[in-house]
Coordinates of C-alpha atoms in Angstrom, one line a residue:
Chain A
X1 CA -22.7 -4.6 -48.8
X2 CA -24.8 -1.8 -47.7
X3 CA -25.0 -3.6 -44.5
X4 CA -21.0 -3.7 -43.8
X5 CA -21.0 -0.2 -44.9
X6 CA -23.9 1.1 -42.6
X7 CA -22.2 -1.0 -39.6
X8 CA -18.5 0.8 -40.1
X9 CA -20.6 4.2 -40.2
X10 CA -22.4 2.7 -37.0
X11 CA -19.2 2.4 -34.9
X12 CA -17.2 5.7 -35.8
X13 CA -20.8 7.4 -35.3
X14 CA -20.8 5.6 -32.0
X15 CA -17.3 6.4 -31.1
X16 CA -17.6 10.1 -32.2
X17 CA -21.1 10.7 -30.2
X18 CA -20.6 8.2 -27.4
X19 CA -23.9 8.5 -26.4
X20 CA -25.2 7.8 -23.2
X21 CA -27.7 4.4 -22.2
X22 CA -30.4 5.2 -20.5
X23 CA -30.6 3.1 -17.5
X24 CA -33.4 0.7 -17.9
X25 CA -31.9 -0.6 -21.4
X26 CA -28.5 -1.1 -19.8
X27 CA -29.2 -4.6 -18.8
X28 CA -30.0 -5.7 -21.9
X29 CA -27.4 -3.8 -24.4
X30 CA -25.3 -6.5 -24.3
X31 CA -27.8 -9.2 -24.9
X32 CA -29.4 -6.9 -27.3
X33 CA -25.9 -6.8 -29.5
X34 CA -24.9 -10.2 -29.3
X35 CA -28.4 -11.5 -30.6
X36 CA -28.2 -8.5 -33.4
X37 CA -24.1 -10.4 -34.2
X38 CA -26.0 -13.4 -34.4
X39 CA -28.5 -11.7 -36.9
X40 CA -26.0 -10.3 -39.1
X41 CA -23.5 -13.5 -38.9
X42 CA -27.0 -15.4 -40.4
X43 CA -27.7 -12.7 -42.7
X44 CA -24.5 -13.0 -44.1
X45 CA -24.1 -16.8 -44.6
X46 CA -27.4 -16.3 -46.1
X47 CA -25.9 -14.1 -48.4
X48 CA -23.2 -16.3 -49.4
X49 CA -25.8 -19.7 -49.7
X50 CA -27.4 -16.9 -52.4
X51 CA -30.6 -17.1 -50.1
X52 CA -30.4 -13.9 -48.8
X53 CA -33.3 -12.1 -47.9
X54 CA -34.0 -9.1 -46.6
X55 CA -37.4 -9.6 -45.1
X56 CA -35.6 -12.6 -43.4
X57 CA -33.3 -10.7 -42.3
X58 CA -34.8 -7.2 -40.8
X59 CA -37.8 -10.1 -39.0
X60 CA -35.0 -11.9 -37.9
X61 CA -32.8 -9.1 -36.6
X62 CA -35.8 -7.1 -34.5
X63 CA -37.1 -10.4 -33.3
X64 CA -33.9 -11.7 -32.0
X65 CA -33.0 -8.3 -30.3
X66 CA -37.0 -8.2 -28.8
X67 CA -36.7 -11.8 -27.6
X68 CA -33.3 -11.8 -26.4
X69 CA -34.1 -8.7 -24.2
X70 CA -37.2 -10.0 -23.3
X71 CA -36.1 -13.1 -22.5
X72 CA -33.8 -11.4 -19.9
X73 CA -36.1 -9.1 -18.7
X74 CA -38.4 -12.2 -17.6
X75 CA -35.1 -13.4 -16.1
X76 CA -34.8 -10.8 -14.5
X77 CA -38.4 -11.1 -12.8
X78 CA -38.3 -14.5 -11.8
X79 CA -34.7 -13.9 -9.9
X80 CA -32.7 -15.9 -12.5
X81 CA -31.8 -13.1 -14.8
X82 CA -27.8 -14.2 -14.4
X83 CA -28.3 -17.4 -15.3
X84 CA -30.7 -16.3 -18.6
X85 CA -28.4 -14.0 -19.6
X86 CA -25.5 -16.5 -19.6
X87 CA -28.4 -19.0 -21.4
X88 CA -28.5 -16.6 -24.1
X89 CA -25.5 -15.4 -24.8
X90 CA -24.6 -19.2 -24.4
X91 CA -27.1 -19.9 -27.5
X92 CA -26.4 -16.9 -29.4
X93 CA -22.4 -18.1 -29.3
X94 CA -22.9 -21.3 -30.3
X95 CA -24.9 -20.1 -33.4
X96 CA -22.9 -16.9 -34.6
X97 CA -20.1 -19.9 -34.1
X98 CA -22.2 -22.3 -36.7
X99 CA -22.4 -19.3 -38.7
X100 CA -19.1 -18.5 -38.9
X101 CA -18.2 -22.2 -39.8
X102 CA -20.5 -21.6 -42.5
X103 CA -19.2 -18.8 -43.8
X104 CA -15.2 -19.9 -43.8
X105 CA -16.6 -22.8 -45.7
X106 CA -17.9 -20.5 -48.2
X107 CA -14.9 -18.5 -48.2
X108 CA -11.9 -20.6 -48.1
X109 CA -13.6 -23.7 -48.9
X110 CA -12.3 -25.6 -46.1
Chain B
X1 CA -44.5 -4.8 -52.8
X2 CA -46.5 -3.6 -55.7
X3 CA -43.2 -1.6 -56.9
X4 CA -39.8 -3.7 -56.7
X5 CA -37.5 -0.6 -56.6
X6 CA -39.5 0.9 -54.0
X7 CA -39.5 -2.5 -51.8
X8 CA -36.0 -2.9 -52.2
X9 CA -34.7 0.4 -51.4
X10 CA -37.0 0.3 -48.6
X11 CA -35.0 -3.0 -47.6
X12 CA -31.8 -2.0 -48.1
X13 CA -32.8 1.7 -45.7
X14 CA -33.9 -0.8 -43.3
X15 CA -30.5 -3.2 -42.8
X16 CA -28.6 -0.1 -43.3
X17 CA -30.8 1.6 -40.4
X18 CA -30.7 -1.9 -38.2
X19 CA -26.6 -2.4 -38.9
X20 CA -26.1 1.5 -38.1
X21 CA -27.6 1.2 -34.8
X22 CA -25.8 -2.6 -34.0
X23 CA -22.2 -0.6 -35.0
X24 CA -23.5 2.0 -32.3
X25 CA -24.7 -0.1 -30.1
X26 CA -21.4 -2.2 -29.9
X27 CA -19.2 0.6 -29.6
X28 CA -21.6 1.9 -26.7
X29 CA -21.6 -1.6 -24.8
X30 CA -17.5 -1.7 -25.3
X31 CA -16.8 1.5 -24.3
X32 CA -19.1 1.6 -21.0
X33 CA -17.6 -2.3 -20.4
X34 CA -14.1 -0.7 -20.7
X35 CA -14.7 2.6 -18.3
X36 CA -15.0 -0.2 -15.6
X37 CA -18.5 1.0 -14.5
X38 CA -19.5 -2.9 -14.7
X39 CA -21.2 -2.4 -11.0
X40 CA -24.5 -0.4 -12.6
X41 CA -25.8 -3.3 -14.3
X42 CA -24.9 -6.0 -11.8
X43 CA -28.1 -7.7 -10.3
X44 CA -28.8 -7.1 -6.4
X45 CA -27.7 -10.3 -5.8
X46 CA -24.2 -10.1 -7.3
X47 CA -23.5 -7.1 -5.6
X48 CA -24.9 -8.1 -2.1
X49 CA -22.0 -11.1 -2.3
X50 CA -19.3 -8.3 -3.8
X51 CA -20.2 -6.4 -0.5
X52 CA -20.1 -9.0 1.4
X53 CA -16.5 -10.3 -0.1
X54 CA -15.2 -6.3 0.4
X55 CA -16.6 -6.0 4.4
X56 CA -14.7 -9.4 5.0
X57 CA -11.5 -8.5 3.5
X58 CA -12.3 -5.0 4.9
X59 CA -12.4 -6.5 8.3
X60 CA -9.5 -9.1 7.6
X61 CA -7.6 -5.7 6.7
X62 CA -8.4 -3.6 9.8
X63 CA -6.7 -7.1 12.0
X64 CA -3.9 -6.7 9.9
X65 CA -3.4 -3.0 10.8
X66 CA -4.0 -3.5 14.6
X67 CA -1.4 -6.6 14.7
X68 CA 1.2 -4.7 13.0
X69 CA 0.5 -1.3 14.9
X70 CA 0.5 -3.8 18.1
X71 CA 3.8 -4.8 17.1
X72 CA 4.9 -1.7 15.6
X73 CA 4.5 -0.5 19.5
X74 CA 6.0 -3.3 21.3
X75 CA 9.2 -3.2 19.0
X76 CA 9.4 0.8 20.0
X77 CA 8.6 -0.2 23.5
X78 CA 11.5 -2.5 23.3
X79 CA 13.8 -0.2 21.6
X80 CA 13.4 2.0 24.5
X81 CA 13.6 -0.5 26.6
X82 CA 17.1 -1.6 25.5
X83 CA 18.2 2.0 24.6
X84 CA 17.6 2.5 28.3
X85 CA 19.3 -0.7 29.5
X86 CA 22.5 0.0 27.6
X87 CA 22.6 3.8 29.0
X88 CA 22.4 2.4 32.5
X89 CA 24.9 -0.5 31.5
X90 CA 27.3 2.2 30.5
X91 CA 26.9 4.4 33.2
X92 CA 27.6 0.7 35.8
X93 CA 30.7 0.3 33.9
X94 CA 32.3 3.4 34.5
X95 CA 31.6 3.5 37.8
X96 CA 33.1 0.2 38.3
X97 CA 35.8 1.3 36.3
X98 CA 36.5 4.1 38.8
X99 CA 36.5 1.5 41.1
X100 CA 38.6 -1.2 39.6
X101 CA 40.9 1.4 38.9
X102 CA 40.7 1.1 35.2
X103 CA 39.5 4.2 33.7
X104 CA 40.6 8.4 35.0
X105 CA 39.2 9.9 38.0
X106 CA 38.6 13.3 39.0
X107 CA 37.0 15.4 41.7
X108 CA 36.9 17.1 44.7
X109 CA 39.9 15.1 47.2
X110 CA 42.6 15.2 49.2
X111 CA 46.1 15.2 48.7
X112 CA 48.5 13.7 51.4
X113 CA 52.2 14.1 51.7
X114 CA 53.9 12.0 54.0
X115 CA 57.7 12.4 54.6
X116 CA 60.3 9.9 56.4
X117 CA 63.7 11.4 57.1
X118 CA 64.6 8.7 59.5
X119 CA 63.1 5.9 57.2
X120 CA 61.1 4.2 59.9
X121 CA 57.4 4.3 58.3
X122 CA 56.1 1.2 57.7
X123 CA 54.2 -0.3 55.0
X124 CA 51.4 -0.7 58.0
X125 CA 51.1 3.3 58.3
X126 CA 50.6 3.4 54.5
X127 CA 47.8 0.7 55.0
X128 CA 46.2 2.2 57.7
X129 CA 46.2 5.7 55.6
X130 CA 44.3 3.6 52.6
X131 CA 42.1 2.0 55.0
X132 CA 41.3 5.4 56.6
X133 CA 40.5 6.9 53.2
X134 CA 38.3 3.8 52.2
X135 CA 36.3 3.9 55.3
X136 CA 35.8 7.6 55.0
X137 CA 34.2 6.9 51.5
X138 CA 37.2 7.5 49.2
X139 CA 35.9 6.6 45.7
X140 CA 39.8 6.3 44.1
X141 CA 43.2 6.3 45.7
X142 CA 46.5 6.8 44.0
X143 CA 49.3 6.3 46.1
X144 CA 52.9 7.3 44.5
X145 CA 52.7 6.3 40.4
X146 CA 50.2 3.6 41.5
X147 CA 46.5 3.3 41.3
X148 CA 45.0 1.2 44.2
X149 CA 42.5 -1.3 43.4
X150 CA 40.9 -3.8 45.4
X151 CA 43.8 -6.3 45.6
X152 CA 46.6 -3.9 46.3
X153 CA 49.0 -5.0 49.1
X154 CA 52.0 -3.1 50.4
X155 CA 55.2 -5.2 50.7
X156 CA 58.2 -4.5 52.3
X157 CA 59.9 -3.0 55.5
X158 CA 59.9 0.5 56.8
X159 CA 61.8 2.6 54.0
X160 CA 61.5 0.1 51.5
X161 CA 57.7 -0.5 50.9
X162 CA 56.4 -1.3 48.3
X163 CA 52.4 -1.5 46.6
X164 CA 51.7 -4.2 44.5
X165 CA 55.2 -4.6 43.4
X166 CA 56.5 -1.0 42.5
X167 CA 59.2 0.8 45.1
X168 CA 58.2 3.6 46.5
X169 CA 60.2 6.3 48.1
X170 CA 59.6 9.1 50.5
X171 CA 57.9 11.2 50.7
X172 CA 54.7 9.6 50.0
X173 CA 52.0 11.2 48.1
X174 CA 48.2 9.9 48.5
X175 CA 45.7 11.5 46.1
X176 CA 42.3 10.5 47.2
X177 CA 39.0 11.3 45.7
X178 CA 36.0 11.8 48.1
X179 CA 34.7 14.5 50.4
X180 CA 37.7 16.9 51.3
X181 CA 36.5 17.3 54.8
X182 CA 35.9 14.2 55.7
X183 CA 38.7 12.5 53.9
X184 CA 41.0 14.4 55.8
X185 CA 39.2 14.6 59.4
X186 CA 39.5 10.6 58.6
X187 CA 43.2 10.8 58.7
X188 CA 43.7 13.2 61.8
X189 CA 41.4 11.7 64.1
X190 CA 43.5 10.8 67.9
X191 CA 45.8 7.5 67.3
X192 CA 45.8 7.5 63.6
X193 CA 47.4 7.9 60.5
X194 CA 48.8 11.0 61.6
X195 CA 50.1 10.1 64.7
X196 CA 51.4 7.3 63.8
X197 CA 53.8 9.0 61.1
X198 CA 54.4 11.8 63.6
X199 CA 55.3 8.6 66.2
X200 CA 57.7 7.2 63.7
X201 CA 59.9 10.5 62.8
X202 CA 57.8 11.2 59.9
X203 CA 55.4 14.6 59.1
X204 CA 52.2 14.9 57.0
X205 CA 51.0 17.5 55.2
X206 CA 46.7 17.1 54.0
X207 CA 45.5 19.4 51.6
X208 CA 42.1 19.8 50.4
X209 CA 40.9 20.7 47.0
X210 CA 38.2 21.4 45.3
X211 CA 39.7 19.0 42.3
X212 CA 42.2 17.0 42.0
X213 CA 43.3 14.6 39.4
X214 CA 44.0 10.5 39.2
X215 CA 45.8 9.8 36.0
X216 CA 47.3 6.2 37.1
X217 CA 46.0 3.4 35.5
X218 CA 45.8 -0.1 37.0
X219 CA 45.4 -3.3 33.9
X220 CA 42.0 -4.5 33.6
X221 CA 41.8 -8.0 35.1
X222 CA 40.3 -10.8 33.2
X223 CA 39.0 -13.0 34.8
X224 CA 40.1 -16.6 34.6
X225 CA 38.0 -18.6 36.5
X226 CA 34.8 -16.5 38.3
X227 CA 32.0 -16.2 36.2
X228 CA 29.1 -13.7 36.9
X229 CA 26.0 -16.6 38.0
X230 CA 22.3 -15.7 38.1

C-alpha cells in the first residue's frame, strides 16, 4: 500500500519538478524503469501469493535496476548495446507479462 | 533486526523511497521520450545510418528541385516563345489583310480623279492606272465603292466598265495607299495613265495627301481547295 502511495507521489513529484537526466544515465533510464516495473509487478504478486517480503523486494528492486543497467552498459562496450537493450527489455516484458497474469488470477480469479 | 518495529518501518521507508524514485523516474523517461529529443541517446551507429538516410533523401531532394526549376524554365522559355509567335502571327495577318483587301487601310496616298465626258475610257486605262500604282508600291487600292484585291478584273467597254462585277461611272476615283510622290510620278510618267486618258477625251486630276482613308471592304475568300503545304 505504502508502495502504490509512494509511486503516485513519485510521478506528480516528477511531473511538478521535471528534473533534468544527467547525460551518462540517459541510456539506461529506460532500462533502469522497466526492470524497476518488473520489480514492483513481482513485488506485488508477491503480495497477493501472501509471500511478500520486503527484503525480497528492496534486493530485488536495486539488483534488477544495477544489472539491467549494467548489463547495457557492457552492451554498450562490446558494440551491441541495441541489441542488449532490446534483450532486456525483451526479458523484462515477458516477466512483468507473467506477473500480471499472476495477478489477474488473483484478482478476478480467471 | 533485533527490533521488529524498527526493521519494518525501515522496510516500508525503503519501498516508499525505491517506488518514489521509479514514479519519478517514469514520468522523467516519458516526458523526455515525448519532447522528441530521442536523437541524444541514440548509439553512433544508429545515427550514422539516420545521416546517411537524411544526406540521400537530401540529395534525392536537391534532383527534384533542379528538374522542376529545369522545367520551370523551359515552360517560361516556351511561354515566351509562343507569346512571341502569336504577336508576330498577328502582326502577318493584318498585313495580309491589307493586302487581301479584308481589313481598313490608312495612310499617306494618292487620290486620282479621272473624268470621261465623251465616254471613251476603257476598262484598259483603268488597268493600266492599277498596274501603275501596284508597280509603284501601292500597299491598297480602292477604285470607285470597290476594294481591289488580287483577283480583281475590269469588265466591260469604254463607259461601261466595270471591276469585279459592280458598274462604275465617271468620273473615276482611285484612292491608293503608298508613297504620295512616287505613286503619282508613277501615273504621269510620258505614254501613261495620264496620257492615255488625256488621248481618249478624258482629264485627271492626282492629289497627294499626307492621309487618306480606304473604308471598302472586299469578302474574305475561303479557300476551297489550296491548302497551305510545308
Amino acid at each position: 500500500m505504502i508502495g502504490v502511495i509512494a509511486l503516485a507521489v513519485g510521478v506528480v513529484l516528477g511531473l511538478w519538478l521535471d528534473p533534468t537526466v544527467p547525460d551518462w544515465v540517459q541510456p539506461y533510464l529506460p532500462i533502469a524503469v522497466v526492470a524497476a516495473l518488473d520489480a514492483v509487478f513481482g513485488g506485488l504478486r508477491a503480495r497477493l501469493d501472501e509471500i511478500f517480503d520486503a527484503k525480497v523486494f528492496v534486493v530485488s528492486f536495486v539488483s534488477n535496476v544495477l544489472i539491467a543497467a549494467l548489463i547495457v552498459l557492457l552492451g554498450d562496450e562490446l558494440g551491441v548495446g541495441g541489441q542488449l537493450s532490446t534483450a532486456v527489455v525483451v526479458v523484462f516484458g515477458i516477466r512483468i507479462f507473467g506477473n500480471a497474469s499472476a495477478i489477474r488470477r488473483h484478482l478476478f480469479k480467471a | 533486526m533485533a527490533d521488529p518495529r524498527g526493521h519494518r518501518l525501515l522496510s516500508g521507508t525503503l519501498i516508499a523511497v525505491l517506488c518514489l524514485a521509479l514514479g519519478v523516474a517514469l514520468v522523467t523517461q516519458v516526458r523526455r521520450t515525448r519532447a522528441g529529443d530521442a536523437l541524444a541517446d541514440q548509439r553512433p551507429q544508429d545515427l550514422v545510418v539516420l545521416l546517411d538516410g537524411l544526406r540521400q533523401r537530401e540529395a534525392a531532394l536537391h534532383k527534384e528541385i533542379a528538374e522542376s526549376e529545369a522545367t520551370l524554365r523551359r515552360l517560361r522559355e516556351s511561354g515566351q516563345g509562343a507569346g512571341a509567335a502569336l504577336e508576330e502571327a498577328r502582326r502577318r495577318a493584318t498585313a495580309l489583310g491589307v493586302l487581301a483587301g479584308t481589313v481598313a487601310a490608312a495612310g499617306p496616298g494618292v487620290r486620282v480623279e479621272i473624268t470621261d465626258p465623251r465616254g471613251r475610257v476603257g476598262p484598259e486605262t483603268l488597268l493600266d492606272a492599277l498596274q501603275e500604282l501596284r508597280a509603284a508600291g501601292a500597299e491598297a487600292v480602292q477604285v470607285g465603292p470597290v476594294r481591289t484585291g488580287v483577283d480583281s478584273a475590269f469588265s466591260g467597254s469604254a463607259g461601261r466598265v466595270r471591276l469585279d462585277g459592280t458598274d462604275l461611272s465617271p468620273p473615276y476615283v482611285i484612292v491608293a495607299v503608298g508613297d504620295p510622290p512616287t505613286l503619282a510620278q508613277a501615273l504621269n510618267i510620258p505614254g501613261g495613265v495620264v496620257d492615255s486618258v488625256e488621248r481618249a477625251g478624258g482629264g485627271s486630276r492626282i492629289a497627294q495627301s499626307e492621309r487618306v482613308e480606304i473604308a471598302a471592304l472586299r469578302p474574305e475568300r475561303s479557300h476551297k481547295y489550296a491548302r497551305p503545304a510545308g
